[in-house]
CSV table of C-alpha atoms and ligand atoms in Angstrom, one decimal:
chain,number,residue,atom,x,y,z
A,1016,MET,CA,-55.9,36.5,31.5
A,1017,ILE,CA,-57.4,33.2,30.7
A,1018,LEU,CA,-54.8,31.9,28.2
A,1019,GLU,CA,-51.7,33.1,30.2
A,1020,ASN,CA,-48.6,31.0,29.6
A,1021,LYS,CA,-50.2,29.0,26.8
A,1022,THR,CA,-48.9,28.8,23.2
A,1023,ALA,CA,-51.2,28.7,20.2
A,1024,ILE,CA,-50.8,28.0,16.5
A,1025,ILE,CA,-53.4,29.9,14.5
A,1026,THR,CA,-53.5,29.3,10.7
A,1027,GLY,CA,-54.4,32.1,8.3
A,1028,ALA,CA,-54.0,34.9,10.8
A,1029,THR,CA,-52.6,37.6,8.4
A,1030,ARG,CA,-56.1,39.1,8.2
A,1031,GLY,CA,-59.9,38.6,8.9
A,1032,ILE,CA,-61.1,36.2,11.5
A,1033,GLY,CA,-57.7,34.6,12.0
A,1034,HIS,CA,-56.1,38.0,12.8
A,1035,ALA,CA,-58.9,38.8,15.2
A,1036,ILE,CA,-58.4,35.4,17.0
A,1037,ALA,CA,-54.6,36.1,17.2
A,1038,VAL,CA,-55.2,39.5,18.8
A,1039,ARG,CA,-57.8,38.2,21.3
A,1040,PHE,CA,-55.5,35.3,22.2
A,1041,ALA,CA,-52.5,37.7,22.7
A,1042,LYS,CA,-54.7,40.0,24.9
A,1043,GLU,CA,-55.4,36.9,27.0
A,1044,GLY,CA,-51.7,36.3,27.5
A,1045,CYS,CA,-51.2,33.6,24.9
A,1046,ASN,CA,-48.0,33.3,22.8
A,1047,VAL,CA,-49.0,33.1,19.2
A,1048,ALA,CA,-47.4,31.3,16.2
A,1049,PHE,CA,-49.4,32.0,13.1
A,1050,CYS,CA,-49.2,31.6,9.3
A,1051,GLY,CA,-50.2,32.8,5.9
A,1052,ARG,CA,-48.9,31.7,2.6
A,1053,THR,CA,-46.3,34.4,2.2
A,1054,ARG,CA,-44.0,36.3,4.5
A,1055,ASN,CA,-45.0,39.9,3.5
A,1056,GLU,CA,-45.5,43.3,5.1
A,1057,LYS,CA,-48.9,42.2,6.5
A,1058,MET,CA,-47.4,39.2,8.3
A,1059,ILE,CA,-44.6,41.4,9.8
A,1060,ALA,CA,-47.2,44.0,10.9
A,1061,VAL,CA,-49.2,41.3,12.7
A,1062,GLU,CA,-46.1,40.0,14.4
A,1063,GLN,CA,-45.4,43.5,15.6
A,1064,GLU,CA,-49.0,44.1,16.7
A,1065,LEU,CA,-49.1,40.9,18.8
A,1066,SER,CA,-45.6,41.4,20.3
A,1067,ALA,CA,-46.7,44.9,21.4
A,1068,LEU,CA,-49.4,43.1,23.5
A,1069,GLY,CA,-46.5,41.6,25.5
A,1070,VAL,CA,-46.5,38.0,24.2
A,1071,LYS,CA,-44.1,36.1,22.0
A,1072,ALA,CA,-45.4,36.1,18.4
A,1073,LYS,CA,-44.0,34.8,15.1
A,1074,GLY,CA,-45.4,34.5,11.6
A,1075,TYR,CA,-44.5,31.6,9.3
A,1076,ALA,CA,-45.0,31.4,5.5
A,1077,THR,CA,-46.7,28.0,5.1
A,1078,ASP,CA,-49.2,26.4,2.8
A,1079,VAL,CA,-51.3,24.4,5.3
A,1080,ALA,CA,-52.9,22.3,2.6
A,1081,ASP,CA,-49.5,20.8,1.8
A,1082,TYR,CA,-48.7,17.8,4.1
A,1083,ASP,CA,-44.9,18.3,4.2
A,1084,SER,CA,-45.2,22.1,4.7
A,1085,ALA,CA,-47.6,21.6,7.7
A,1086,GLN,CA,-45.2,19.1,9.2
A,1087,ALA,CA,-42.2,21.5,8.8
A,1088,PHE,CA,-44.3,24.4,10.2
A,1089,VAL,CA,-45.2,22.6,13.4
A,1090,LYS,CA,-41.7,21.3,13.8
A,1091,GLU,CA,-40.4,24.8,13.6
A,1092,VAL,CA,-43.0,26.2,16.0
A,1093,LEU,CA,-42.1,23.5,18.6
A,1094,ALA,CA,-38.4,24.4,18.2
A,1095,ASP,CA,-39.1,28.1,18.6
A,1096,PHE,CA,-41.8,28.1,21.3
A,1097,GLY,CA,-41.1,24.8,23.2
A,1098,LYS,CA,-44.7,23.6,23.3
A,1099,VAL,CA,-48.1,24.1,21.7
A,1100,ASP,CA,-51.2,23.9,23.8
A,1101,ILE,CA,-53.8,25.2,21.3
A,1102,LEU,CA,-54.3,24.7,17.5
A,1103,VAL,CA,-56.8,26.9,15.7
A,1104,ASN,CA,-57.4,25.7,12.1
A,1105,ASN,CA,-58.8,28.9,10.6
A,1106,ALA,CA,-57.2,29.2,7.1
A,1107,GLY,CA,-59.8,28.9,4.4
A,1108,ILE,CA,-60.9,30.1,1.0
A,1109,THR,CA,-64.1,30.3,-1.2
A,1110,ASP,CA,-64.3,29.7,-4.9
A,1111,ASP,CA,-68.1,30.0,-5.6
A,1112,SER,CA,-70.0,28.6,-8.5
A,1113,ALA,CA,-73.2,26.6,-9.2
A,1114,VAL,CA,-72.4,22.9,-9.4
A,1115,LYS,CA,-73.5,23.0,-13.1
A,1116,ARG,CA,-70.5,25.3,-13.8
A,1117,MET,CA,-68.1,24.2,-11.1
A,1118,THR,CA,-64.8,22.8,-12.4
A,1119,GLU,CA,-62.9,19.9,-10.9
A,1120,GLU,CA,-60.1,22.3,-10.1
A,1121,GLN,CA,-62.4,24.7,-8.2
A,1122,PHE,CA,-63.7,21.8,-6.1
A,1123,ASP,CA,-60.3,20.3,-5.3
A,1124,ARG,CA,-58.7,23.7,-4.4
A,1125,VAL,CA,-61.4,24.5,-1.9
A,1126,MET,CA,-61.4,21.0,-0.4
A,1127,HIS,CA,-57.6,21.0,-0.1
A,1128,THR,CA,-57.3,24.4,1.5
A,1129,ASN,CA,-60.2,24.1,3.8
A,1130,LEU,CA,-60.4,20.4,4.7
A,1131,LYS,CA,-57.1,18.7,3.9
A,1132,SER,CA,-55.3,21.5,5.7
A,1133,VAL,CA,-57.2,20.5,8.9
A,1134,PHE,CA,-56.0,16.9,8.5
A,1135,CYS,CA,-52.4,18.0,7.7
A,1136,MET,CA,-52.2,20.3,10.8
A,1137,THR,CA,-53.9,17.8,13.1
A,1138,LYS,CA,-51.5,15.1,12.0
A,1139,ALA,CA,-48.6,17.4,12.6
A,1140,ILE,CA,-49.5,18.6,16.1
A,1141,GLN,CA,-51.1,15.4,17.4
A,1142,PRO,CA,-47.9,13.6,18.5
A,1143,ALA,CA,-46.7,16.6,20.7
A,1144,MET,CA,-50.2,17.0,22.2
A,1145,TRP,CA,-50.4,13.3,22.8
A,1146,ARG,CA,-47.0,13.3,24.6
A,1147,GLN,CA,-47.9,16.3,26.8
A,1148,GLY,CA,-51.3,14.9,27.7
A,1149,HIS,CA,-53.4,17.9,26.9
A,1150,GLY,CA,-54.4,20.1,24.0
A,1151,ALA,CA,-57.3,22.1,22.6
A,1152,ILE,CA,-58.0,22.1,18.9
A,1153,VAL,CA,-60.6,24.6,17.5
A,1154,ASN,CA,-61.5,24.2,13.9
A,1155,ILE,CA,-63.3,27.0,12.0
A,1156,GLY,CA,-66.2,25.6,10.1
A,1157,SER,CA,-69.2,27.6,8.8
A,1158,VAL,CA,-73.0,27.5,9.1
A,1159,VAL,CA,-72.8,26.7,5.3
A,1160,GLY,CA,-71.3,23.4,6.3
A,1161,ILE,CA,-74.5,22.7,8.3
A,1162,ALA,CA,-77.2,24.2,6.1
A,1163,GLY,CA,-75.6,24.2,2.6
A,1164,ASN,CA,-75.8,27.2,0.3
A,1165,TYR,CA,-76.4,28.2,-3.3
A,1166,ASN,CA,-73.2,28.3,-5.3
A,1167,GLN,CA,-71.1,27.0,-2.5
A,1168,ALA,CA,-71.3,23.2,-2.8
A,1169,ASN,CA,-67.5,22.9,-2.7
A,1170,TYR,CA,-67.2,25.2,0.4
A,1171,ALA,CA,-70.2,23.5,2.1
A,1172,ALA,CA,-68.7,20.1,1.6
A,1173,SER,CA,-65.3,21.2,3.0
A,1174,LYS,CA,-66.9,22.7,6.1
A,1175,ALA,CA,-69.3,19.7,6.6
A,1176,GLY,CA,-66.2,17.6,6.3
A,1177,ILE,CA,-64.5,19.6,9.1
A,1178,ILE,CA,-67.4,18.7,11.4
A,1179,GLY,CA,-67.1,15.0,10.8
A,1180,PHE,CA,-63.3,15.0,11.0
A,1181,SER,CA,-63.4,17.0,14.3
A,1182,LYS,CA,-66.0,14.7,15.9
A,1183,SER,CA,-63.9,11.7,15.0
A,1184,CYS,CA,-60.7,13.3,16.4
A,1185,ALA,CA,-62.6,14.3,19.6
A,1186,LYS,CA,-63.4,10.6,20.1
A,1187,GLU,CA,-59.9,9.4,19.3
A,1188,PHE,CA,-58.0,12.0,21.4
A,1189,ALA,CA,-60.3,12.3,24.4
A,1190,ALA,CA,-58.4,9.7,26.4
A,1191,ARG,CA,-55.3,12.0,26.2
A,1192,ASN,CA,-57.2,15.1,27.3
A,1193,ILE,CA,-57.1,16.7,23.9
A,1194,ARG,CA,-60.4,18.4,23.1
A,1195,VAL,CA,-61.5,19.1,19.6
A,1196,ASN,CA,-64.4,21.6,18.8
A,1197,VAL,CA,-65.7,23.5,15.9
A,1198,VAL,CA,-66.8,27.1,15.7
A,1199,CYS,CA,-69.2,27.8,12.8
A,1200,PRO,CA,-69.4,31.5,11.9
A,1201,GLY,CA,-72.4,32.8,10.1
A,1202,PHE,CA,-72.1,35.9,8.0
A,1203,ILE,CA,-69.0,37.8,9.2
A,1204,GLU,CA,-67.7,41.0,7.8
A,1205,THR,CA,-64.1,40.4,6.5
A,1206,GLU,CA,-62.2,40.7,3.3
A,1207,MET,CA,-63.6,37.3,2.3
A,1208,THR,CA,-67.2,38.8,2.3
A,1209,ALA,CA,-66.2,42.4,1.2
A,1210,GLU,CA,-66.9,41.4,-2.4
A,1211,VAL,CA,-70.6,40.6,-1.7
A,1212,PRO,CA,-72.8,43.1,-3.5
A,1213,LYS,CA,-74.7,45.5,-1.2
A,1214,GLU,CA,-78.2,44.4,-2.2
A,1215,LEU,CA,-77.3,40.7,-1.5
A,1216,MET,CA,-75.7,41.8,1.8
A,1217,ALA,CA,-79.0,43.5,2.8
A,1218,THR,CA,-81.0,40.3,1.8
A,1219,TRP,CA,-78.7,38.1,3.9
A,1220,CYS,CA,-78.9,40.5,6.9
A,1221,SER,CA,-82.7,40.5,6.8
A,1222,ARG,CA,-82.7,36.7,7.3
A,1223,ILE,CA,-80.5,37.0,10.4
A,1224,PRO,CA,-82.5,37.3,13.6
A,1225,MET,CA,-80.0,39.8,14.9
A,1226,LYS,CA,-80.3,41.8,11.6
A,1227,ARG,CA,-76.6,42.4,11.2
A,1228,PRO,CA,-73.4,40.6,10.1
A,1229,GLY,CA,-71.1,39.4,12.9
A,1230,THR,CA,-67.7,40.7,13.6
A,1231,ALA,CA,-64.4,38.8,13.5
A,1232,ASP,CA,-63.9,39.6,17.1
A,1233,GLU,CA,-67.2,37.9,18.0
A,1234,VAL,CA,-65.9,34.7,16.4
A,1235,ALA,CA,-62.6,35.2,18.3
A,1236,GLN,CA,-64.4,35.3,21.6
A,1237,ALA,CA,-65.9,31.9,21.1
A,1238,CYS,CA,-62.5,30.5,20.2
A,1239,VAL,CA,-60.9,31.9,23.4
A,1240,PHE,CA,-63.6,30.1,25.4
A,1241,LEU,CA,-63.2,26.7,23.6
A,1242,ALA,CA,-59.4,27.0,23.7
A,1243,SER,CA,-59.3,27.8,27.4
A,1244,ASP,CA,-59.4,25.8,30.6
A,1245,MET,CA,-62.9,27.3,31.2
A,1246,CYS,CA,-64.4,24.3,29.4
A,1247,PRO,CA,-62.4,21.2,30.3
A,1248,TYR,CA,-65.4,18.8,29.7
A,1249,ILE,CA,-66.4,20.3,26.3
A,1250,THR,CA,-65.3,18.3,23.3
A,1251,SER,CA,-66.9,17.3,20.0
A,1252,HIS,CA,-69.1,20.4,20.2
A,1253,VAL,CA,-70.2,22.5,17.2
A,1254,MET,CA,-70.8,26.1,18.2
A,1255,PRO,CA,-72.5,28.4,15.7
A,1256,VAL,CA,-71.6,32.1,16.0
A,1257,CYS,CA,-74.3,33.4,13.6
A,1258,GLY,CA,-76.8,35.8,15.3
A,1259,GLY,CA,-79.4,33.0,15.4
A,1260,MET,CA,-79.5,32.2,11.6
A,1261,GLU,CA,-81.9,29.4,10.7
A,1262,ASP,CA,-80.6,25.9,10.2
A,1263,ALA,CA,-77.5,26.5,12.2
B,576,NAP,P1,-59.8,35.8,4.8
B,576,NAP,O1,-60.0,37.2,5.2
B,576,NAP,O2,-59.8,35.5,3.3
B,576,NAP,O3,-58.5,35.2,5.4
B,576,NAP,C1,-58.0,33.9,5.1
B,576,NAP,C2,-56.7,33.7,5.8
B,576,NAP,O4,-56.3,32.3,5.5
B,576,NAP,C3,-55.6,34.6,5.3
B,576,NAP,O5,-54.8,34.9,6.5
B,576,NAP,C4,-54.8,33.8,4.3
B,576,NAP,O6,-53.5,34.2,4.3
B,576,NAP,C5,-54.9,32.4,4.9
B,576,NAP,N1,-54.8,31.3,4.0
B,576,NAP,C6,-55.5,31.0,2.9
B,576,NAP,N2,-55.1,29.8,2.3
B,576,NAP,C7,-54.0,29.4,3.0
B,576,NAP,C8,-53.1,28.3,2.9
B,576,NAP,N3,-53.2,27.4,2.0
B,576,NAP,N4,-52.1,28.2,3.9
B,576,NAP,C9,-52.0,29.1,4.8
B,576,NAP,N5,-52.8,30.2,5.0
B,576,NAP,C10,-53.8,30.3,4.1
B,576,NAP,O7,-60.9,34.8,5.4
B,576,NAP,P2,-61.9,35.0,6.7
B,576,NAP,O8,-63.2,35.6,6.2
B,576,NAP,O9,-61.2,35.7,7.8
B,576,NAP,O10,-62.2,33.5,7.0
B,576,NAP,C11,-61.4,32.8,8.0
B,576,NAP,C12,-62.1,31.4,8.2
B,576,NAP,O11,-63.4,31.6,8.6
B,576,NAP,C13,-62.2,30.6,6.9
B,576,NAP,O12,-62.0,29.2,7.3
B,576,NAP,C14,-63.6,30.8,6.5
B,576,NAP,O13,-64.1,29.7,5.7
B,576,NAP,C15,-64.3,30.9,7.8
B,576,NAP,N6,-65.6,31.6,7.7
B,576,NAP,C16,-65.7,32.9,7.3
B,576,NAP,C17,-66.9,33.5,7.3
B,576,NAP,C18,-67.1,34.9,6.9
B,576,NAP,O14,-68.2,35.4,6.8
B,576,NAP,N7,-66.0,35.7,6.7
B,576,NAP,C19,-68.1,32.8,7.6
B,576,NAP,C20,-68.0,31.4,8.0
B,576,NAP,C21,-66.7,30.9,8.0
B,576,NAP,P3,-52.6,34.6,3.0
B,576,NAP,O15,-53.6,35.1,2.0
B,576,NAP,O16,-51.6,35.6,3.5
B,576,NAP,O17,-52.0,33.3,2.6
């Protein structure tokens, strides 16, 4: 088990890609602290699912886009788990619209949830990782942050911002053996993409060399690798997980 005895924080793990990452990490022996915005049945079910895999697991209700909430979340996790070796910043939203029609509120909400949250969580965990002299941060970007997309200027900007932020942190933190990498999923089947009309889904798939959407678990496998000790010299890397999509 390649993450045995490690502890990870995974944001937004109540469903979708974050949930798949939490399950993969637990199967690799990693203790998992995760969050969603509310403590509900889903969160409790994920706690139980992860605990059944033989690791310590706890869900926290946190808004990671809020600076003080992120600080309190990390403080609580450190008190409960004793240390944090890995941070996966996965929580994210979309609120699509053409720029012509996009409101300021739509732009700000996506930027705060997707990009400011990465700053808030990195700020909160950085002192503990700095003290312990190691850490792995995996930020979930998107191929849309590399290539752009129709009706997703706010989302693309937030995900492109994650790449710039991560590469800067990689430089600043390297001396303390803290690695920072980005995983950029392509088109992955989750609740976030469930609303995409079938015809549009078929068009998208036809443009993917592998001719299918990816699975959340395929993204999770890339995260396991980047979070593990299998790549101690990999930092500042942007890894697309997209079936060979153009521009990624
Ligand atoms: P999802 O199914 O909608 O899940 C999003 C998760 O984030 C949920 O657990 C949600 O929990 C949590 N969350 C949202 N806002 C939050 C906040 N402010 N504070 C704390 N938790 C919050 O999304 P997904 O498809 O799995 O996507 C996960 C990540 O992958 C996102 O960053 C997304 O941009 C990225 N991505 C997805 C795709 C794709 O095709 N699906 C492609 C590229 C990149 P609650 O609702 O319980 O709060």
